[in-house]
CSV table of C-alpha atoms in Angstrom, one decimal:
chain,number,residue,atom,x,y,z
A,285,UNK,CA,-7.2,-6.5,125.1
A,286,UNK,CA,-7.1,-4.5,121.9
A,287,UNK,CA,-10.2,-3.4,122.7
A,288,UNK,CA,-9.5,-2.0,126.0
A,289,UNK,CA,-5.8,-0.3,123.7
A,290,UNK,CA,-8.0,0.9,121.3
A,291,UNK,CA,-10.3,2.6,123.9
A,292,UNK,CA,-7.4,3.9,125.6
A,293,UNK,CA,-6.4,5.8,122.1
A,294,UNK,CA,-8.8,7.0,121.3
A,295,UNK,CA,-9.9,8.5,125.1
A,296,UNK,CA,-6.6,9.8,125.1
A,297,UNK,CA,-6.7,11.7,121.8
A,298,UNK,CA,-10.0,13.4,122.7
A,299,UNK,CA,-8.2,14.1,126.1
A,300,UNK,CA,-5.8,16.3,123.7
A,301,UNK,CA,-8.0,17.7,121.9
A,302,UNK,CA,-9.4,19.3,124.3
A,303,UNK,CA,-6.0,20.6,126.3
A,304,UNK,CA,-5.4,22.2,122.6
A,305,UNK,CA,-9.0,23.8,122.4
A,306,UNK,CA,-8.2,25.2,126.0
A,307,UNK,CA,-5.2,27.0,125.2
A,308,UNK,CA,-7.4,28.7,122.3
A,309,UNK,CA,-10.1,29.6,125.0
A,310,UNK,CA,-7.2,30.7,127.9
A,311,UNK,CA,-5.7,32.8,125.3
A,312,UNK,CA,-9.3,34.2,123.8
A,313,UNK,CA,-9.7,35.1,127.9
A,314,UNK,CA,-6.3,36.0,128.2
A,315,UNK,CA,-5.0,34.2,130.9
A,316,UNK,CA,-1.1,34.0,130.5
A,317,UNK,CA,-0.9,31.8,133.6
A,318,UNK,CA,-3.2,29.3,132.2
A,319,UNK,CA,-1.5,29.7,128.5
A,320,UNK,CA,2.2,29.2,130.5
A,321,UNK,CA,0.7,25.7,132.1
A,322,UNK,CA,-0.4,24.3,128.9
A,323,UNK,CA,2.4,25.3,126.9
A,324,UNK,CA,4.5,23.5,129.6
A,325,UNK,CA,2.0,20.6,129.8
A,326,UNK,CA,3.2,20.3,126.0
A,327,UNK,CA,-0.4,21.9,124.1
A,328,UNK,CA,-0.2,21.6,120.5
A,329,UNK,CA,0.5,25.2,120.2
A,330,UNK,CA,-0.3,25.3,116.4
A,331,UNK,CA,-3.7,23.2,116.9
A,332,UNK,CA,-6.5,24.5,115.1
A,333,UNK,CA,-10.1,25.5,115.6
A,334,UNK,CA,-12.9,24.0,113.1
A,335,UNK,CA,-12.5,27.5,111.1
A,336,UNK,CA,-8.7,27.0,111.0
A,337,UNK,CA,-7.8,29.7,113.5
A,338,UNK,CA,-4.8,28.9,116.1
A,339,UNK,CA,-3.9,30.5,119.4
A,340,UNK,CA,-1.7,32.3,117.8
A,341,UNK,CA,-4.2,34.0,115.7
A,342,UNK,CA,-6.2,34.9,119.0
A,343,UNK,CA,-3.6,36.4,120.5
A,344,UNK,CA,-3.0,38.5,117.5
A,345,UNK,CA,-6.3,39.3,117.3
A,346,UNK,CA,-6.9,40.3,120.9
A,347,UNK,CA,-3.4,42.4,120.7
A,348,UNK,CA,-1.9,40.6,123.3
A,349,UNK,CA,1.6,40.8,123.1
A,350,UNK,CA,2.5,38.7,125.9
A,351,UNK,CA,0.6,35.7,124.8
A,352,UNK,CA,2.1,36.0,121.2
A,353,UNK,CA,5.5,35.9,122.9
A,354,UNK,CA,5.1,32.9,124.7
A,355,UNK,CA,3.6,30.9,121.2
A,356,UNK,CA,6.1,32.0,119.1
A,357,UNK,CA,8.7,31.3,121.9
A,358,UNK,CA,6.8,27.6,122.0
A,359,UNK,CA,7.1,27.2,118.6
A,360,UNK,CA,3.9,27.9,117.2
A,361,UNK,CA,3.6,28.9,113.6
A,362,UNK,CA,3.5,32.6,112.0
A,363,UNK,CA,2.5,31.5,108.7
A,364,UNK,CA,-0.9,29.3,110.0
A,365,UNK,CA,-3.7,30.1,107.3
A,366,UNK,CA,-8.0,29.9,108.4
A,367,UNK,CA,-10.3,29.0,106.0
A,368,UNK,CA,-10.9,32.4,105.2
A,369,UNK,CA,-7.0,33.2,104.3
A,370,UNK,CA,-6.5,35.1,107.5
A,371,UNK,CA,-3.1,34.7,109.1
A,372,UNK,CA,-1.6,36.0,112.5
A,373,UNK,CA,-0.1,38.5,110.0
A,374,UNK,CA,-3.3,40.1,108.5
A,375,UNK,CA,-4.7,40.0,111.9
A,376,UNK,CA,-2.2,42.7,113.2
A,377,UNK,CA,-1.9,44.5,110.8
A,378,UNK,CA,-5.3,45.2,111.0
A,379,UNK,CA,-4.9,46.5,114.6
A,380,UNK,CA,-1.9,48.7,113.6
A,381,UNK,CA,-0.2,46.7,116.0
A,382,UNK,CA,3.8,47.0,115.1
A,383,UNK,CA,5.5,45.1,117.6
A,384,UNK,CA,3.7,42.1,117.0
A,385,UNK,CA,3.8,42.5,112.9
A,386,UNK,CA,7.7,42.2,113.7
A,387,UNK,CA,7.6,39.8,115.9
A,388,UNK,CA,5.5,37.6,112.9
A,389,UNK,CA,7.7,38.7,110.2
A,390,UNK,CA,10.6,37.2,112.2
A,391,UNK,CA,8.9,34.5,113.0
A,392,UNK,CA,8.7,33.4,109.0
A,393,UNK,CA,5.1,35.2,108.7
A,394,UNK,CA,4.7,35.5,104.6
A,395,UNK,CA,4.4,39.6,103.7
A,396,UNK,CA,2.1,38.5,100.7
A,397,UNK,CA,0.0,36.1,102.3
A,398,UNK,CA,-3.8,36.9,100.9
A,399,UNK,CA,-7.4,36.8,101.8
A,400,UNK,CA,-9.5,34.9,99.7
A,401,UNK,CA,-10.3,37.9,98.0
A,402,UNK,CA,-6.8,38.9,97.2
A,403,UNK,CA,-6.6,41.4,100.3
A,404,UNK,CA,-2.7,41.4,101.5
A,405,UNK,CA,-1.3,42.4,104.8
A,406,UNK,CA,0.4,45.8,102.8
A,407,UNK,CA,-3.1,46.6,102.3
A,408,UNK,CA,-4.7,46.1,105.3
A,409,UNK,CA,-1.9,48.0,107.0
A,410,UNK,CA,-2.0,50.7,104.6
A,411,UNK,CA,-6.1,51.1,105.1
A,412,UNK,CA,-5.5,50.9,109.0
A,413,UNK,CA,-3.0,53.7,108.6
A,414,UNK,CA,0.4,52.2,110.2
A,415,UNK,CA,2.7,53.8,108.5
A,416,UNK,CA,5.5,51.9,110.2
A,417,UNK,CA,3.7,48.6,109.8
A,418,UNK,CA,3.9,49.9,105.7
A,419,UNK,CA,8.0,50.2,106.1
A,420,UNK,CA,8.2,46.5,108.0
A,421,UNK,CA,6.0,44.8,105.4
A,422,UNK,CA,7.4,46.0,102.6
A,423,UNK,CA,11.4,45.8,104.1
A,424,UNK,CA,10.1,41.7,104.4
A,425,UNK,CA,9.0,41.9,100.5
A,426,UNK,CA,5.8,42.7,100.2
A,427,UNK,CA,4.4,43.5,96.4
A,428,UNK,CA,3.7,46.8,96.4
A,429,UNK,CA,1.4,47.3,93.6
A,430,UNK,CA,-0.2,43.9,94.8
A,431,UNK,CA,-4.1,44.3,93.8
A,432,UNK,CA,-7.4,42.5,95.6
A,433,UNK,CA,-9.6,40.8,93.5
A,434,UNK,CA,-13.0,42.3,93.6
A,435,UNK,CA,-12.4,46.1,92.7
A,436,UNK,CA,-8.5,45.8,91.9
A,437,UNK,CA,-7.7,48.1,94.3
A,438,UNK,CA,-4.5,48.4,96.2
A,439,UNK,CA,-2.6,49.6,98.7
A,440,UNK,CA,-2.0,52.8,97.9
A,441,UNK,CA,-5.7,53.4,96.9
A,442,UNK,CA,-6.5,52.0,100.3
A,443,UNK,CA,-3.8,54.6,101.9
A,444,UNK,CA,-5.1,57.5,99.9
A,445,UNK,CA,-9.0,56.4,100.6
A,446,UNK,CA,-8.5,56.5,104.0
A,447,UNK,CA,-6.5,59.8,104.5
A,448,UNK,CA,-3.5,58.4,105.4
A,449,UNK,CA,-0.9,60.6,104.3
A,450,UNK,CA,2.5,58.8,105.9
A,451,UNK,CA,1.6,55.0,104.7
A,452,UNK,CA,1.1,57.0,101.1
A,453,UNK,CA,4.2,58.5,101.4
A,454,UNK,CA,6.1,55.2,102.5
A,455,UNK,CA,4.5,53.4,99.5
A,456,UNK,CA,5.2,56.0,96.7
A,457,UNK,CA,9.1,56.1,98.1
A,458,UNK,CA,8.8,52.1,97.4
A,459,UNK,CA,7.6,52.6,94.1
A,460,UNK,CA,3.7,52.8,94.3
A,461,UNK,CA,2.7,53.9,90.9
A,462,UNK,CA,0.1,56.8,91.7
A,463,UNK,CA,-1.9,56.9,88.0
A,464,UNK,CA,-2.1,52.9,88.2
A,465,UNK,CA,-6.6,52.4,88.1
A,466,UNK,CA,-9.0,50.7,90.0
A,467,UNK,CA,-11.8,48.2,87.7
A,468,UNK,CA,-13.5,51.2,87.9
A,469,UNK,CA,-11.1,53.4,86.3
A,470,UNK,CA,-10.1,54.9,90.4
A,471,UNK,CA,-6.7,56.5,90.8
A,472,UNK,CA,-5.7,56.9,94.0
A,473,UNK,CA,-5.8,60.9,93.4
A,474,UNK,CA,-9.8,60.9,92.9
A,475,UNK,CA,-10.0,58.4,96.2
A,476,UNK,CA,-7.6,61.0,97.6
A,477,UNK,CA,-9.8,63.5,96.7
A,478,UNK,CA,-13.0,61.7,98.1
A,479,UNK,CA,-11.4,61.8,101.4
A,480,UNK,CA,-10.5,65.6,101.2
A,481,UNK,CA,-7.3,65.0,102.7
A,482,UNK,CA,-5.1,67.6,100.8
A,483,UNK,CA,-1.5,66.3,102.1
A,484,UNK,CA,-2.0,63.0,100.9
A,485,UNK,CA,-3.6,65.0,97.8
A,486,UNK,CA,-0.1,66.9,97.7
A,487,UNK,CA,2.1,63.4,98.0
A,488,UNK,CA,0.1,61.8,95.0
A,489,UNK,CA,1.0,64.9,92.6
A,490,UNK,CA,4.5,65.5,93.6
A,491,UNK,CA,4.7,61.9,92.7
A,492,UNK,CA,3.4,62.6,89.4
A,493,UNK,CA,-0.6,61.7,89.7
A,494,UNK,CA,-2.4,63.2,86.8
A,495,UNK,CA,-4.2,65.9,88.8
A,496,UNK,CA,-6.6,66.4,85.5
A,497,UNK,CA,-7.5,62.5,84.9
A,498,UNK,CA,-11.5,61.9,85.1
A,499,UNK,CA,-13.0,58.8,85.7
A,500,UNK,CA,-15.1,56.8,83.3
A,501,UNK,CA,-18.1,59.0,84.6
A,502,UNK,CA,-16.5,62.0,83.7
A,503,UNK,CA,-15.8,63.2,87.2
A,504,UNK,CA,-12.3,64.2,88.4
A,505,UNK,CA,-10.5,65.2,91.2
A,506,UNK,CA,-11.6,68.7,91.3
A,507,UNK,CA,-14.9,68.2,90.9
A,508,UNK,CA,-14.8,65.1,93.0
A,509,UNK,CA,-13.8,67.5,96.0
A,510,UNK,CA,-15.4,70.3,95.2
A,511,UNK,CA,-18.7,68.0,95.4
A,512,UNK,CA,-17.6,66.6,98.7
A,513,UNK,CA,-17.2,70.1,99.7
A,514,UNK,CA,-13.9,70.0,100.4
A,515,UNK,CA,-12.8,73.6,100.2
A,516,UNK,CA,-9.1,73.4,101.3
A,517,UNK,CA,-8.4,70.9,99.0
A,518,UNK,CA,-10.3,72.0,95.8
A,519,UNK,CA,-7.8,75.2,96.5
A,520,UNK,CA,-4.7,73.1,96.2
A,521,UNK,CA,-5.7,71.0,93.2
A,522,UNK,CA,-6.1,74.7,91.3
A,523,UNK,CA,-2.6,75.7,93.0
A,524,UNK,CA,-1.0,72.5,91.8
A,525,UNK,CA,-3.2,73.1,88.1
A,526,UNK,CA,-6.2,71.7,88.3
A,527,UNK,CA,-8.4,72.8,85.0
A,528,UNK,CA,-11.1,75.0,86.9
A,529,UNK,CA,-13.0,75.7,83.6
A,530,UNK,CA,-13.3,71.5,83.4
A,531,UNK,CA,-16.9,70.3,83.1
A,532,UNK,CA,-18.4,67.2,84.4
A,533,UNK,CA,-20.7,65.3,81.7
A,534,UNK,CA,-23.6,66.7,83.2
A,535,UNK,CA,-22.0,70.1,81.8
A,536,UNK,CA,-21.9,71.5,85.2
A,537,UNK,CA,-18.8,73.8,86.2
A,538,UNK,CA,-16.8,74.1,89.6
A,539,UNK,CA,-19.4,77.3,89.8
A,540,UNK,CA,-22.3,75.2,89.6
A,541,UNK,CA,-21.1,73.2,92.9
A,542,UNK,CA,-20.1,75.9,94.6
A,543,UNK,CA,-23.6,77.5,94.3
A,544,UNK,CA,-25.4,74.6,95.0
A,545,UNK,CA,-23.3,74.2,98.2
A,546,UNK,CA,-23.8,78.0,98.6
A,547,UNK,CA,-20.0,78.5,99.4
A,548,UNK,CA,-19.9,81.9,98.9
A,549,UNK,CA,-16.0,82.1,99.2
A,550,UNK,CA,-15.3,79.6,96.6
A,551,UNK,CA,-17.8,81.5,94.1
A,552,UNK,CA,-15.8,84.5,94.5
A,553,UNK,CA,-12.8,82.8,94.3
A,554,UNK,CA,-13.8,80.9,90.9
A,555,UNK,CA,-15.1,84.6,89.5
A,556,UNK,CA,-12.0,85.9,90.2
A,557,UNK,CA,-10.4,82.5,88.1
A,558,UNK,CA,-13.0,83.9,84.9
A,559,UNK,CA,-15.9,81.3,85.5
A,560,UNK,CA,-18.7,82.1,83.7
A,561,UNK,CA,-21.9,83.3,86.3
A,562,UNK,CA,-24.3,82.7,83.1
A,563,UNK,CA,-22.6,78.9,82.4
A,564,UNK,CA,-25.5,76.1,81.8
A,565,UNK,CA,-25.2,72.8,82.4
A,566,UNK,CA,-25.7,70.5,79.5
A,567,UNK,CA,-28.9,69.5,77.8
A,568,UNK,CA,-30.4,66.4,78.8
A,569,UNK,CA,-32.7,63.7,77.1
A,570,UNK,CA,-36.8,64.8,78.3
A,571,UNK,CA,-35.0,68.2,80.1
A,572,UNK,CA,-34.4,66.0,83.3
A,573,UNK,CA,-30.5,65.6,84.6
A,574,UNK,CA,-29.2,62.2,83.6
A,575,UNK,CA,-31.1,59.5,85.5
A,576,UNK,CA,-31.2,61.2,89.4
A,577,UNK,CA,-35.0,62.5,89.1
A,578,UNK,CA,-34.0,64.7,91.5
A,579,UNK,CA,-31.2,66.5,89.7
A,580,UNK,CA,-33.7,69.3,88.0
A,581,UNK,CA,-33.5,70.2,84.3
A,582,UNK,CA,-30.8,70.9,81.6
A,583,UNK,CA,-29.5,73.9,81.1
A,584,UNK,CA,-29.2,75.1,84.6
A,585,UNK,CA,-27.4,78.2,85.8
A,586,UNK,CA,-25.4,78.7,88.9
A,587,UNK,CA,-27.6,81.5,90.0
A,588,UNK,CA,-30.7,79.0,89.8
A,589,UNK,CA,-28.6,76.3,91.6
A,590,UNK,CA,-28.3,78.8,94.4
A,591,UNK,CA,-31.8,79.6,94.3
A,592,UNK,CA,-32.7,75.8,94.8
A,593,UNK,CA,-30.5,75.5,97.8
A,594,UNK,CA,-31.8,78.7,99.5
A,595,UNK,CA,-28.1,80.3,99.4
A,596,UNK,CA,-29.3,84.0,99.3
A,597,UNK,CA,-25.4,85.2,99.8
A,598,UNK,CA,-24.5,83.2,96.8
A,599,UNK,CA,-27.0,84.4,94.6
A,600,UNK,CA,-26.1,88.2,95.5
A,601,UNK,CA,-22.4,87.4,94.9
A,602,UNK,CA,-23.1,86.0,90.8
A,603,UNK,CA,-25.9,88.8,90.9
A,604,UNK,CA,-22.9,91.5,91.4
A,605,UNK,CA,-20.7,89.2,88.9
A,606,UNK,CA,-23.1,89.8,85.9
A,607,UNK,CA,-25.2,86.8,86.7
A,608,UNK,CA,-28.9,86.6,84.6
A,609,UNK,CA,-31.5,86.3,86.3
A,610,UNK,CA,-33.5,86.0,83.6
A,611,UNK,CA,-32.2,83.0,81.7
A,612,UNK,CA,-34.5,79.5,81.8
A,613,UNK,CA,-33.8,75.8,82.3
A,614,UNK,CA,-34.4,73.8,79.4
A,615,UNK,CA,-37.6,72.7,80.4
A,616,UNK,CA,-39.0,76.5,80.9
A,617,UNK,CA,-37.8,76.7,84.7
A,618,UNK,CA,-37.4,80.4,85.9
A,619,UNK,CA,-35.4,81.6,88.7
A,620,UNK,CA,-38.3,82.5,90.7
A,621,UNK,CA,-39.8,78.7,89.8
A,622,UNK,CA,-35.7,77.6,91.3
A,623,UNK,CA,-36.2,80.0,94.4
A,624,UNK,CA,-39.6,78.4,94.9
A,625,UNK,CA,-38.6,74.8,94.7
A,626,UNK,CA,-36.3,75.6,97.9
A,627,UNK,CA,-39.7,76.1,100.1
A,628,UNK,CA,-37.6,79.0,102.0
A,629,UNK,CA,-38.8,82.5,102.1
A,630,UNK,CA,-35.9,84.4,101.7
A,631,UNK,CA,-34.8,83.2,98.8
A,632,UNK,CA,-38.0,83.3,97.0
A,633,UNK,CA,-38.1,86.7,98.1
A,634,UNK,CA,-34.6,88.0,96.8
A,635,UNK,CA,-35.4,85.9,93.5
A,636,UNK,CA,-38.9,88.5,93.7
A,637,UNK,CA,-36.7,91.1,93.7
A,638,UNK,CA,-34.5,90.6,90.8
A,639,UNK,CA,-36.9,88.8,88.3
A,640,UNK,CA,-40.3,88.8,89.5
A,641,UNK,CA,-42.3,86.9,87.4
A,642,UNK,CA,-44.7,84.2,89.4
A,643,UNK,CA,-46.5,83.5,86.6
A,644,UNK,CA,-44.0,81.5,85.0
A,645,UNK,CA,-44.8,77.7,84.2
A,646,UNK,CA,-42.5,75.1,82.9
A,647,UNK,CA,-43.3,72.8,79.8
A,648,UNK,CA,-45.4,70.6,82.2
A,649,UNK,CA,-47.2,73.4,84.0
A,650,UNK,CA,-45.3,73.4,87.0
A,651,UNK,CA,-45.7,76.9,88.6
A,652,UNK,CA,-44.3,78.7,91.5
A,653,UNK,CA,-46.8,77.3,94.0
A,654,UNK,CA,-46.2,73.6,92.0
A,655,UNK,CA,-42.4,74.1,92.6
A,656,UNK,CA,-43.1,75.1,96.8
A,657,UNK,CA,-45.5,71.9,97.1
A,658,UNK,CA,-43.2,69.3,95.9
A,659,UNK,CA,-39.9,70.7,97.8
A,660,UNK,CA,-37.5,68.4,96.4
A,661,UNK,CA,-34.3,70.9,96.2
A,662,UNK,CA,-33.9,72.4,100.0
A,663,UNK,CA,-35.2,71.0,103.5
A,664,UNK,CA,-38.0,72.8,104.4
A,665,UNK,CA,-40.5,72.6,107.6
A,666,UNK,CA,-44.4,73.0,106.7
A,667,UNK,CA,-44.1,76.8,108.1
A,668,UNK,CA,-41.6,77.7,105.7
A,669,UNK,CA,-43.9,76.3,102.8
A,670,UNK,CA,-47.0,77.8,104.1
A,671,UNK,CA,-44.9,81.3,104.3
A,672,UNK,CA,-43.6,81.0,100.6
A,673,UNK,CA,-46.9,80.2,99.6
A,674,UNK,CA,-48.3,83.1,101.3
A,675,UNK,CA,-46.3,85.4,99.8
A,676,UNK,CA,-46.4,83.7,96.2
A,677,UNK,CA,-50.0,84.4,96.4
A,678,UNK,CA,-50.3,88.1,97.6
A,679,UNK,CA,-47.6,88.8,94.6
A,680,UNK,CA,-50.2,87.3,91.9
A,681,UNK,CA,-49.3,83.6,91.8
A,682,UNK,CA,-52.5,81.4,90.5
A,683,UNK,CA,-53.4,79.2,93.4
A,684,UNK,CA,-55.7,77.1,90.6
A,685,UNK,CA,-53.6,76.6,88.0
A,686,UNK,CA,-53.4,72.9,87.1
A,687,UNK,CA,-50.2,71.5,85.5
A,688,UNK,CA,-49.9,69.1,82.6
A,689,UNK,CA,-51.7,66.1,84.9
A,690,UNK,CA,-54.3,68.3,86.1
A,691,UNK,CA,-53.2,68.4,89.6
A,692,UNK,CA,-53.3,72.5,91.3
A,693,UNK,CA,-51.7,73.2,94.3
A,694,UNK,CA,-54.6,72.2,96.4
A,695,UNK,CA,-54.2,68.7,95.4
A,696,UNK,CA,-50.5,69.2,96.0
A,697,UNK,CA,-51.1,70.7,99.5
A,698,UNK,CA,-52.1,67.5,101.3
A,699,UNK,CA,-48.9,66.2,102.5
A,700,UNK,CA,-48.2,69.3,104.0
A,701,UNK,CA,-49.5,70.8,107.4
A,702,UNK,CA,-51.4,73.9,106.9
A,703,UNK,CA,-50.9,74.2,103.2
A,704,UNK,CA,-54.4,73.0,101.9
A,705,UNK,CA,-56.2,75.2,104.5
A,706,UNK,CA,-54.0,78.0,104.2
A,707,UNK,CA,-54.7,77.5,99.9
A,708,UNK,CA,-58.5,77.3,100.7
A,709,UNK,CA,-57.7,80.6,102.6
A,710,UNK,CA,-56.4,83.1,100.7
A,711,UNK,CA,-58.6,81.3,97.4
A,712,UNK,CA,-61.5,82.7,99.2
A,713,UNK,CA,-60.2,85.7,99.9
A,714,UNK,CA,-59.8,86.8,96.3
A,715,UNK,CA,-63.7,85.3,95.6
A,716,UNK,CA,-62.7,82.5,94.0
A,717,UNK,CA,-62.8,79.0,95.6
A,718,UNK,CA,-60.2,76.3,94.7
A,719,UNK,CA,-61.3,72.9,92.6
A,720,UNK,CA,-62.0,70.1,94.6
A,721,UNK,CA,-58.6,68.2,95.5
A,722,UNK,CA,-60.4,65.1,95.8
A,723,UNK,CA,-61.4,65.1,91.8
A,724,UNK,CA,-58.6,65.8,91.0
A,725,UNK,CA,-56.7,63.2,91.6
């Protein structure tokens, strides 16, 4: 007999088990009329899934109002935590969704409720951009300056990262601080400024951001956005006074970028300001630029960052601005080695035409026709190679000369289509017959 009661027990508990999984899966489909039965069939509402998650956190999730109404109306529980510190809360504020955040908060859902990482709903809702679900969260008490673990970021830096320039204004009105720092020494200016978004740029420094703060790695807002080519804003952050003379700790000036962007408004406009057009970047350990092998030499000009990037119009307009086009890299690098190095014709013709020297050579022997081969400054297709190198050629470039590992630009050549034959070419043409690549390597 207490068999057959025990039996009975325990058939009957798996019986509800399973009525309380299905109202997770009719709510997961969402079928309310399936929901309203169990609810009535009296479902544990606030039963939970192996990860911890209710119904109610699948109807958050799925942003179905109606089926949140009916659990909350059942009695089902706002503050209901998963094993990975998600809440019905965090769910919809994620989704922006500000009916149902309301409906939670009433409900008793806690404002500061975190991930495991630290994440709170403010935060979510301020990186999803809700700027109404910002008011409602913090009206219910939520921290403010709150931070998540890994990066200590919060929710204004999530706000600002994001572009999101009416949940940055309802945080700063609640008393955001806006110089407060990531781990990594982040305001929410500089994320601000990563974004490009110049109202939320506008907010932070009417607030009192320090518009002229650089991060450990010497980079600040200006140049920040002025890297991210983000004209509009790099304007208003010299409006609202911005240094324009600053220097990153590469040495390079705002001019710099703009060249290398080739933004030929902005290089007029920070010529006008009294930039320097003959400005070098700093001097680096072995000539190279810090540890990006692709970041050329020390000493670099604007004009021979313009050169690189095959912005003719940008080289005309520090040309016309007293620009030298004579000045060298610290590792020997010429303009016409710069113009070279972009694989496009017309620059390495205009860079011809104001300082024609293709015999120049760098420290390591890299020549004109080294610099076209290796391409690493400007995209180039194999034609425009092959026409740079044509032209190098018929103006007296060395088509044997061998750098400082004994490689020519024949050896060079063979990644690129054309190039080796076309070398071979015009070698033979002038009665003299290239090295053999294949020794040379």
């Amino acid at each position: 007999m207490l068999l057959r009661i025990g039996l009975s027990s325990v058939l009957l508990g798996s019986a509800c088990f399973a009525s309380d999984a299905n109202l997770i899966e009719a709510v997961r489909n969402g079928n309310l009329r399936e929901v309203k039965a169990m609810i009535t069939a009296h479902s544990d509402v606030n039963a939970q899934s192996p990860d911890g998650s209710t119904a109610l956190a699948w109807a958050t999730y799925e942003d179905n109002e109606a089926a949140v109404d009916l659990l909350l109306g059942a009695k089902a529980k706002a503050a209901t935590v998963d094993q990975y510190g998600e809440t019905p809360l965090s769910l919809a504020c994620a989704n922006g969704n500000v009916a149902i955040v309301e409906k939670l908060l009433k409900a008793g859902a806690d404002a500061n409720a975190a991930r495991w990482n630290g994440e709170t709903p403010l935060m979510i809702a301020a990186r999803s951009g809700n700027a109404q679900t910002v008011r409602l969260l913090l009206e219910h008490g939520a921290a403010v300056d709150a931070t998540e673990s890994r990066k200590g970021q919060n929710a204004l830096m999530w706000a600002a990262a994001e572009g999101h320039s009416e949940a940055v204004d309802a945080l700063l009105k609640a008393g955001a601080k806006p110089n407060t720092g990531s781990k990594a020494g982040f305001t929410p200016l500089i994320f601000a400024a990563s974004n490009g978004d110049p109202k939320t740029a506008a907010s932070l420094i009417a607030a009192g951001a320090d518009i002229n703060y650089s991060v450990p790695a010497g980079m600040n807002a200006l140049t920040i956005s002025m890297a991210a080519h983000k004209p509009t804003l790099v304007e208003l952050l010299i409006a609202k006074g911005a240094d324009p003379t600053a220097k990153d700790r590469n040495g390079s000036t705002l001019l710099h970028s703009a060249a290398q962007l080739g933004d030929v408004d902005m290089v007029k406009g920070l010529i006008a300001k009294g930039l320097d057009v003959n400005a070098k970047t700093a001097k680096t350990q072995g000539g190279r630029g810090g540890g990006n092998r692709n970041a050329g030499p020390g000493e670099q000009t604007p004009l021979m960052m313009a050169a690189k990037g095959d912005h003719v119009e940008a080289m005309r307009a520090l040309m016309e601005a007293g620009a030298d086009p004579k000045l060298t890299a610290q590792d020997g690098t010429t303009l016409m080695i710069a113009a070279a190095s972009s694989g496009h014709l017309d620059a390495v013709q205009y860079a011809f035409e104001i300082a024609p020297d293709v015999k120049s050579a760098t420290e390591k022997g890299t020549t004109v026709l080294h610099a076209a081969l290796t391409n690493t400054a400007a995209v180039s297709t194999p034609e425009d190679i092959c026409a740079v190198i044509q032209f190098l050629a018929e103006k007296g470039a060395d088509l044997n000369a061998a750098d400082a590992s004994g490689k020519t630009p024949l050896v060079l050549a063979g990644p690129v289509d054309g190039a080796a034959a076309l070398i071979q070419k015009l070698s033979a043409a002038n009665g003299a017959a290239p090295k053999d690549a294949s020794k040379q390597q």
